[in-house]
Amino acid sequence: MKDRLPVQEQVDLQAFNSLHVAATARYFLELRESELIEDALSWARERNLDTLFLGGGSNLVFAGDFPGLVVHMAIRGRHWEQIEGDAATLVLGAGENWHEAVLYATRSGYRGIENLALIPGTAGAAPVQNIGAYGVELCDTLVSVTAFDRESGQWLCLSRDQCGFGYRDSLFKRNAGRYVITEIRLRLSRRKPLQLGYRDLEEYLASLPGRDPDALMVAEAVMAIRRRKLPDPQQIPNAGSFFKNPVISDADYEQLKERHPDMPAYPQPHGVKVAAAWLIDQCGWKGHRDQRVGVHNRQALVLINHAGGSGREILELAARIRESVRKRFGVILEMEPGVVGGAGLPPIA
Ligand code: EPU
């Protein structure tokens, strides 16, 4: 079986995580065909090893080495299905680069994911945290996810409703490690209304001369805004937003608002979402630097690895940030990326 599965040993994972922290996989497999997933799982089971399925590595922190089998999801492929009038379904293999898929769809004249340009990572990882930006979330266009359920040993085609999406949340995130996503389907349309309401995007487009924006202009605007505010992981290793924007109760919000009338807040069906970046910024963390890790100087929500920092150093900094926000505002921040190879943030005392 090992011949059929080109398993490598002691592979450095630095190039496979966007925080660029050092970690070693005891075994490593580049997986290009979904048919081999069950073989890979049996290979690991026979050796009593855990298996970690890895996409672009842009939303996780390696707290240490991984003593089992790391499977890098490299299943490629994109095609259109059910082209009916203005609408069509884009089918993406889990290993497709997300941003390239956005450009491909947008340049083909289809709308729906243009606001999600330049989000790092793969198509297969996109449903896990229900990626979102500039007023759009993946679940707005996703119709189904093909996945292998490691618990039941069954292949599933999960509809959007079955995926249980929420803000940076899904069935896949709540059951980390259980489902191996191999393919996603997005329903796009040539006539879908553009989502231009997010403040940064609205201001940027208003600053451009002339005509009504089309989807490509929106994607380009999003790219320009992201490049201005967020570090490029190729140059400054990071994992995007490190914390979720917390949703607090109406009563807690009213109390906080009295003391901080300028605090950005977004009403939700239950409670109020407040800007984690603002809370962190107010505690003086923006641009903070420890020896090797720090906080981005243009977006306080993004932790960065300046120079060979470890996952533990990143997590220690995150714990200090979380504690200072808790002390000052009484709000408990929740980490957005997953943690593998060791413990995550310590429990709140
Ligand atoms: N703000 C500060 N200080 C900062 C940064 C922002 O006070 O250092 C304030 C801003 O002025 C604004 C508010 O915080 O009033 C929100 O900031 P922003 O619009 O930049 O968005 P965000 O809530 O910090 C979220 C997503 C991003 C996404 C942007 C744009 C989360 C956790 N993050 O950030 O997603 O790109 O909105 O839609 O929801 C990611 O998930 O990795 C990510 C980058």
XYZ file of C-alpha atoms and ligand atoms in Angstrom:
393
model
C 0.000 0.000 0.000
C 2.870 2.382 0.812
C 3.910 2.204 -2.855
C 0.475 3.237 -4.012
C 0.562 5.973 -1.380
C 3.764 7.969 -1.728
C 4.130 8.617 1.997
C 7.151 10.686 2.993
C 8.764 10.770 6.419
C 9.785 13.687 8.666
C 8.507 16.468 6.449
C 8.999 20.100 7.408
C 5.593 21.826 7.519
C 6.860 25.404 7.485
C 5.917 25.850 3.829
C 2.478 24.354 4.522
C 1.277 26.932 7.056
C 0.836 30.620 6.332
C 2.188 31.601 9.782
C 5.373 29.879 8.638
C 6.033 28.289 12.019
C 8.367 25.321 12.203
C 6.733 21.920 12.745
C 7.462 18.427 11.481
C 5.050 15.801 10.219
C 6.119 12.278 11.184
C 4.517 11.122 7.900
C 3.264 13.228 5.013
C 1.179 12.476 1.927
C 0.331 14.716 -0.998
C -3.176 13.564 -1.993
C -4.379 14.288 -5.523
C -7.264 11.802 -5.853
C -10.237 11.549 -3.527
C -10.310 7.763 -4.144
C -7.157 7.450 -2.019
C -8.602 8.987 1.142
C -9.827 5.688 2.533
C -6.449 4.049 1.758
C -4.623 6.862 3.544
C -6.880 6.491 6.586
C -6.351 2.714 6.706
C -2.585 3.206 6.327
C -2.580 5.465 9.397
C -4.998 3.256 11.340
C -2.794 0.185 10.816
C 0.059 2.124 12.423
C -2.099 3.595 15.173
C -1.472 7.110 13.962
C -3.678 10.196 13.902
C -4.370 11.770 10.515
C -4.522 15.495 9.845
C -6.023 16.745 6.565
C -4.434 20.007 5.582
C -5.591 22.583 3.008
C -3.684 25.830 2.463
C -2.664 25.972 6.137
C -3.831 29.578 6.304
C -6.168 29.207 9.249
C -4.246 27.097 11.701
C -1.453 27.266 14.233
C 0.999 24.402 14.692
C 1.609 24.358 18.433
C 4.200 21.617 17.920
C 5.125 18.691 15.671
C 2.452 16.367 14.320
C 3.330 12.793 15.309
C 0.944 11.140 12.819
C 0.124 11.356 9.092
C -0.435 14.786 7.536
C -2.433 14.550 4.297
C -2.043 17.602 2.105
C -5.230 17.993 0.072
C -4.113 18.617 -3.501
C -7.262 17.486 -5.358
C -7.507 19.869 -8.302
C -10.178 20.525 -10.873
C -12.846 23.073 -11.675
C -15.791 22.893 -14.040
C -19.247 24.294 -14.622
C -22.493 22.388 -14.159
C -26.185 23.168 -14.614
C -25.748 26.223 -16.795
C -29.316 27.546 -16.957
C -30.008 31.056 -18.177
C -27.866 33.445 -16.175
C -27.024 30.945 -13.466
C -24.387 28.211 -13.304
C -22.776 25.971 -10.719
C -19.014 26.141 -10.271
C -17.543 22.864 -9.016
C -14.143 23.145 -7.316
C -11.776 20.408 -6.160
C -10.729 20.869 -2.526
C -7.132 21.690 -3.458
C -7.992 24.549 -5.818
C -6.593 27.898 -4.723
C -9.534 30.008 -3.521
C -8.411 33.362 -4.898
C -7.681 31.893 -8.344
C -11.192 30.411 -8.343
C -12.653 33.838 -7.529
C -10.763 35.430 -10.419
C -11.767 32.592 -12.766
C -15.482 32.920 -11.919
C -15.452 36.701 -12.018
C -13.585 36.869 -15.323
C -16.075 34.348 -16.739
C -18.791 36.911 -15.980
C -20.297 35.194 -12.920
C -21.105 37.041 -9.722
C -21.416 35.956 -6.124
C -17.888 35.541 -4.770
C -16.119 38.704 -6.007
C -16.078 40.189 -2.462
C -14.109 37.142 -1.317
C -11.085 37.895 -3.524
C -7.597 37.438 -2.065
C -8.679 35.308 0.886
C -5.767 32.925 1.330
C -6.301 29.163 1.343
C -8.030 26.451 -0.638
C -11.598 25.866 -1.834
C -11.875 22.811 0.419
C -11.035 24.820 3.526
C -13.434 27.650 2.657
C -16.582 25.998 4.118
C -14.842 25.037 7.371
C -14.803 28.577 8.724
C -17.409 29.854 6.243
C -14.986 32.458 4.877
C -16.388 35.943 4.706
C -15.391 39.483 3.853
C -16.923 42.805 2.797
C -20.509 41.784 3.473
C -20.438 38.354 1.775
C -19.954 34.860 3.208
C -19.266 31.611 1.386
C -22.650 30.229 2.524
C -24.399 32.891 0.404
C -23.488 30.948 -2.758
C -22.531 27.464 -1.595
C -24.996 24.744 -2.614
C -23.239 21.579 -1.495
C -20.075 20.008 -0.143
C -18.813 16.526 -0.982
C -17.057 15.000 2.006
C -15.927 11.709 3.481
C -17.315 11.177 6.974
C -14.572 9.502 9.006
C -17.022 8.544 11.736
C -19.519 6.614 9.590
C -17.108 5.715 6.785
C -19.615 7.126 4.263
C -19.256 9.548 1.369
C -21.750 12.412 1.775
C -23.093 15.238 -0.338
C -24.132 17.832 2.243
C -26.519 20.603 1.260
C -25.970 24.146 2.488
C -28.506 23.639 5.282
C -26.825 20.450 6.401
C -23.495 22.314 6.654
C -24.893 24.324 9.607
C -23.151 27.563 8.673
C -22.760 30.502 11.035
C -20.359 33.428 11.335
C -16.905 31.832 10.830
C -18.552 28.571 11.840
C -19.886 25.333 10.338
C -20.605 21.672 10.981
C -17.028 20.995 9.829
C -15.519 23.388 12.360
C -17.686 22.117 15.220
C -16.645 18.524 14.415
C -12.987 19.232 13.657
C -11.308 16.319 11.880
C -14.499 14.358 11.215
C -15.244 15.370 7.611
C -12.729 15.363 4.764
C -13.970 17.839 2.157
C -13.091 16.890 -1.410
C -15.292 19.162 -3.544
C -17.548 22.209 -3.207
C -20.334 23.562 -5.435
C -21.211 27.243 -5.744
C -24.296 28.641 -7.462
C -23.312 31.832 -9.265
C -25.174 34.116 -11.612
C -24.437 36.708 -14.252
C -27.110 38.974 -12.822
C -26.818 38.620 -9.063
C -26.873 42.053 -7.375
C -23.426 43.215 -6.274
C -22.891 43.613 -2.523
C -21.389 47.064 -2.158
C -22.611 48.073 1.297
C -19.519 47.342 3.423
C -18.089 50.706 4.463
C -14.495 50.279 3.231
C -15.719 48.953 -0.122
C -18.335 51.662 -0.579
C -15.762 54.378 0.136
C -13.196 52.855 -2.197
C -15.636 52.505 -5.099
C -16.939 56.039 -4.552
C -13.367 57.300 -4.961
C -13.127 55.773 -8.458
C -14.145 57.845 -11.436
C -17.279 57.200 -13.476
C -19.351 54.198 -14.312
C -21.263 51.643 -12.267
C -18.999 48.933 -10.920
C -19.050 45.415 -12.383
C -17.983 42.259 -10.551
C -14.385 42.488 -11.751
C -14.122 46.058 -10.461
C -15.471 44.893 -7.116
C -12.914 42.070 -6.937
C -10.152 44.537 -7.809
C -11.394 47.013 -5.195
C -11.431 44.259 -2.549
C -7.893 43.282 -3.550
C -6.700 46.871 -3.233
C -8.359 47.302 0.189
C -6.950 44.025 1.483
C -3.461 44.864 0.210
C -3.650 48.211 2.005
C -4.781 46.785 5.335
C -3.776 43.165 5.583
C -0.281 41.687 5.343
C 0.474 39.377 2.402
C 1.235 35.987 4.005
C 3.938 35.396 1.354
C 5.834 38.366 2.741
C 4.718 38.651 6.364
C 3.564 35.277 7.667
C 0.118 35.454 9.307
C -3.159 33.553 9.637
C -5.618 36.363 8.864
C -7.923 37.468 11.656
C -6.718 35.706 14.774
C -9.930 36.260 16.752
C -13.603 36.276 15.793
C -15.604 39.446 16.254
C -17.416 38.619 19.518
C -21.191 38.735 19.772
C -22.216 40.115 23.169
C -25.644 40.479 24.798
C -27.704 43.654 24.271
C -27.349 44.464 27.986
C -23.541 44.104 27.938
C -23.409 46.194 24.795
C -25.459 49.025 26.339
C -23.075 49.139 29.308
C -19.987 49.181 27.097
C -21.463 51.782 24.780
C -21.949 54.182 27.664
C -18.238 54.065 28.416
C -17.114 53.806 24.760
C -19.600 55.581 22.491
C -17.279 55.299 19.477
C -16.977 51.469 19.666
C -17.857 49.937 16.247
C -20.793 47.538 16.597
C -23.089 45.572 14.294
C -26.546 44.499 15.558
C -27.310 40.770 15.133
C -30.561 38.799 15.443
C -29.370 37.894 18.966
C -27.026 40.373 20.597
C -24.492 42.749 19.086
C -21.274 41.942 17.232
C -18.386 44.188 18.248
C -15.102 44.734 16.383
C -12.366 42.620 17.975
C -9.766 44.695 16.076
C -11.018 47.854 17.789
C -10.966 46.248 21.265
C -7.405 44.996 20.714
C -6.317 48.313 19.240
C -7.711 50.187 22.265
C -5.567 48.009 24.527
C -2.509 49.329 22.678
C -1.496 46.179 20.820
C -1.441 47.456 17.233
C 2.138 47.287 15.943
C 3.298 45.584 19.179
C 6.335 43.383 18.700
C 7.831 40.733 20.921
C 11.129 39.318 19.761
C 9.891 37.183 16.891
C 6.122 37.623 16.790
C 3.808 40.610 16.910
C 0.609 42.395 15.917
C 0.202 43.936 12.476
C 0.519 47.714 12.442
C -2.516 48.274 10.198
C -4.954 45.607 11.499
C -4.840 44.772 15.188
C -6.699 41.501 14.571
C -3.799 39.967 12.674
C -0.885 38.353 14.520
C 2.320 38.037 12.558
C 5.433 35.952 12.661
C 8.287 38.392 12.065
C 11.247 36.063 12.143
C 11.101 32.364 12.826
C 8.709 32.574 15.770
C 7.065 29.366 16.968
C 3.399 28.496 17.189
C 3.729 28.561 20.990
C 5.064 32.130 20.895
C 2.093 33.165 18.729
C -0.328 31.461 21.136
C 1.330 33.050 24.182
C 0.954 36.491 22.614
C -2.682 35.697 21.741
C -3.352 34.685 25.365
C -1.945 38.013 26.619
C -4.073 39.943 24.125
C -7.188 38.012 25.099
C -6.501 38.675 28.793
C -5.992 42.413 28.328
C -9.256 42.714 26.358
C -11.058 40.721 29.049
C -9.678 42.966 31.812
C -10.451 46.232 30.078
C -13.776 45.447 28.382
C -15.017 42.258 30.073
C -15.268 40.651 26.595
C -13.804 37.220 25.949
C -12.254 36.806 22.523
C -12.454 33.458 20.768
C -9.634 32.306 18.504
C -10.471 31.925 14.827
C -7.733 29.576 13.548
C -7.569 25.955 14.690
C -4.646 24.653 16.743
C -2.871 21.373 15.986
C 0.126 19.551 17.411
C -0.405 20.812 20.975
C -2.678 22.729 23.316
C -4.500 25.904 22.280
C -5.113 28.937 24.462
C -5.358 28.156 28.175
C -8.888 28.153 29.611
C -10.066 31.478 31.044
C -9.585 31.441 34.842
N -10.395 48.716 13.579
C -9.634 49.280 14.584
N -8.301 48.963 14.627
C -7.723 48.124 13.722
C -8.504 47.564 12.693
C -9.851 47.875 12.644
O -10.129 50.035 15.424
O -6.528 47.876 13.861
C -11.830 49.029 13.513
C -12.206 49.587 12.139
O -12.079 50.969 12.125
C -13.624 49.154 11.963
C -13.697 47.853 12.739
O -12.566 47.811 13.616
O -14.515 50.066 12.546
C -13.751 46.632 11.842
O -12.577 46.592 11.037
P -12.546 45.974 9.547
O -13.617 46.584 8.739
O -11.138 46.079 9.065
O -12.969 44.463 9.705
P -12.778 43.373 10.857
O -14.078 43.186 11.550
O -11.604 43.691 11.722
C -13.528 41.373 9.361
C -13.048 39.985 9.077
C -11.932 40.003 8.049
C -12.468 40.657 6.770
C -12.950 42.069 7.120
C -13.615 42.739 5.945
C -13.431 38.706 11.106
C -12.824 38.040 12.293
N -12.586 39.361 10.312
O -12.455 42.072 9.989
O -11.597 38.658 7.744
O -11.488 40.706 5.769
O -13.944 42.006 8.175
O -14.852 42.155 5.713
O -14.641 38.631 10.919
C -10.154 36.841 8.184
O -11.155 36.205 8.540
O -8.997 36.330 8.222
C -10.285 38.226 7.783
C -9.251 38.995 7.464
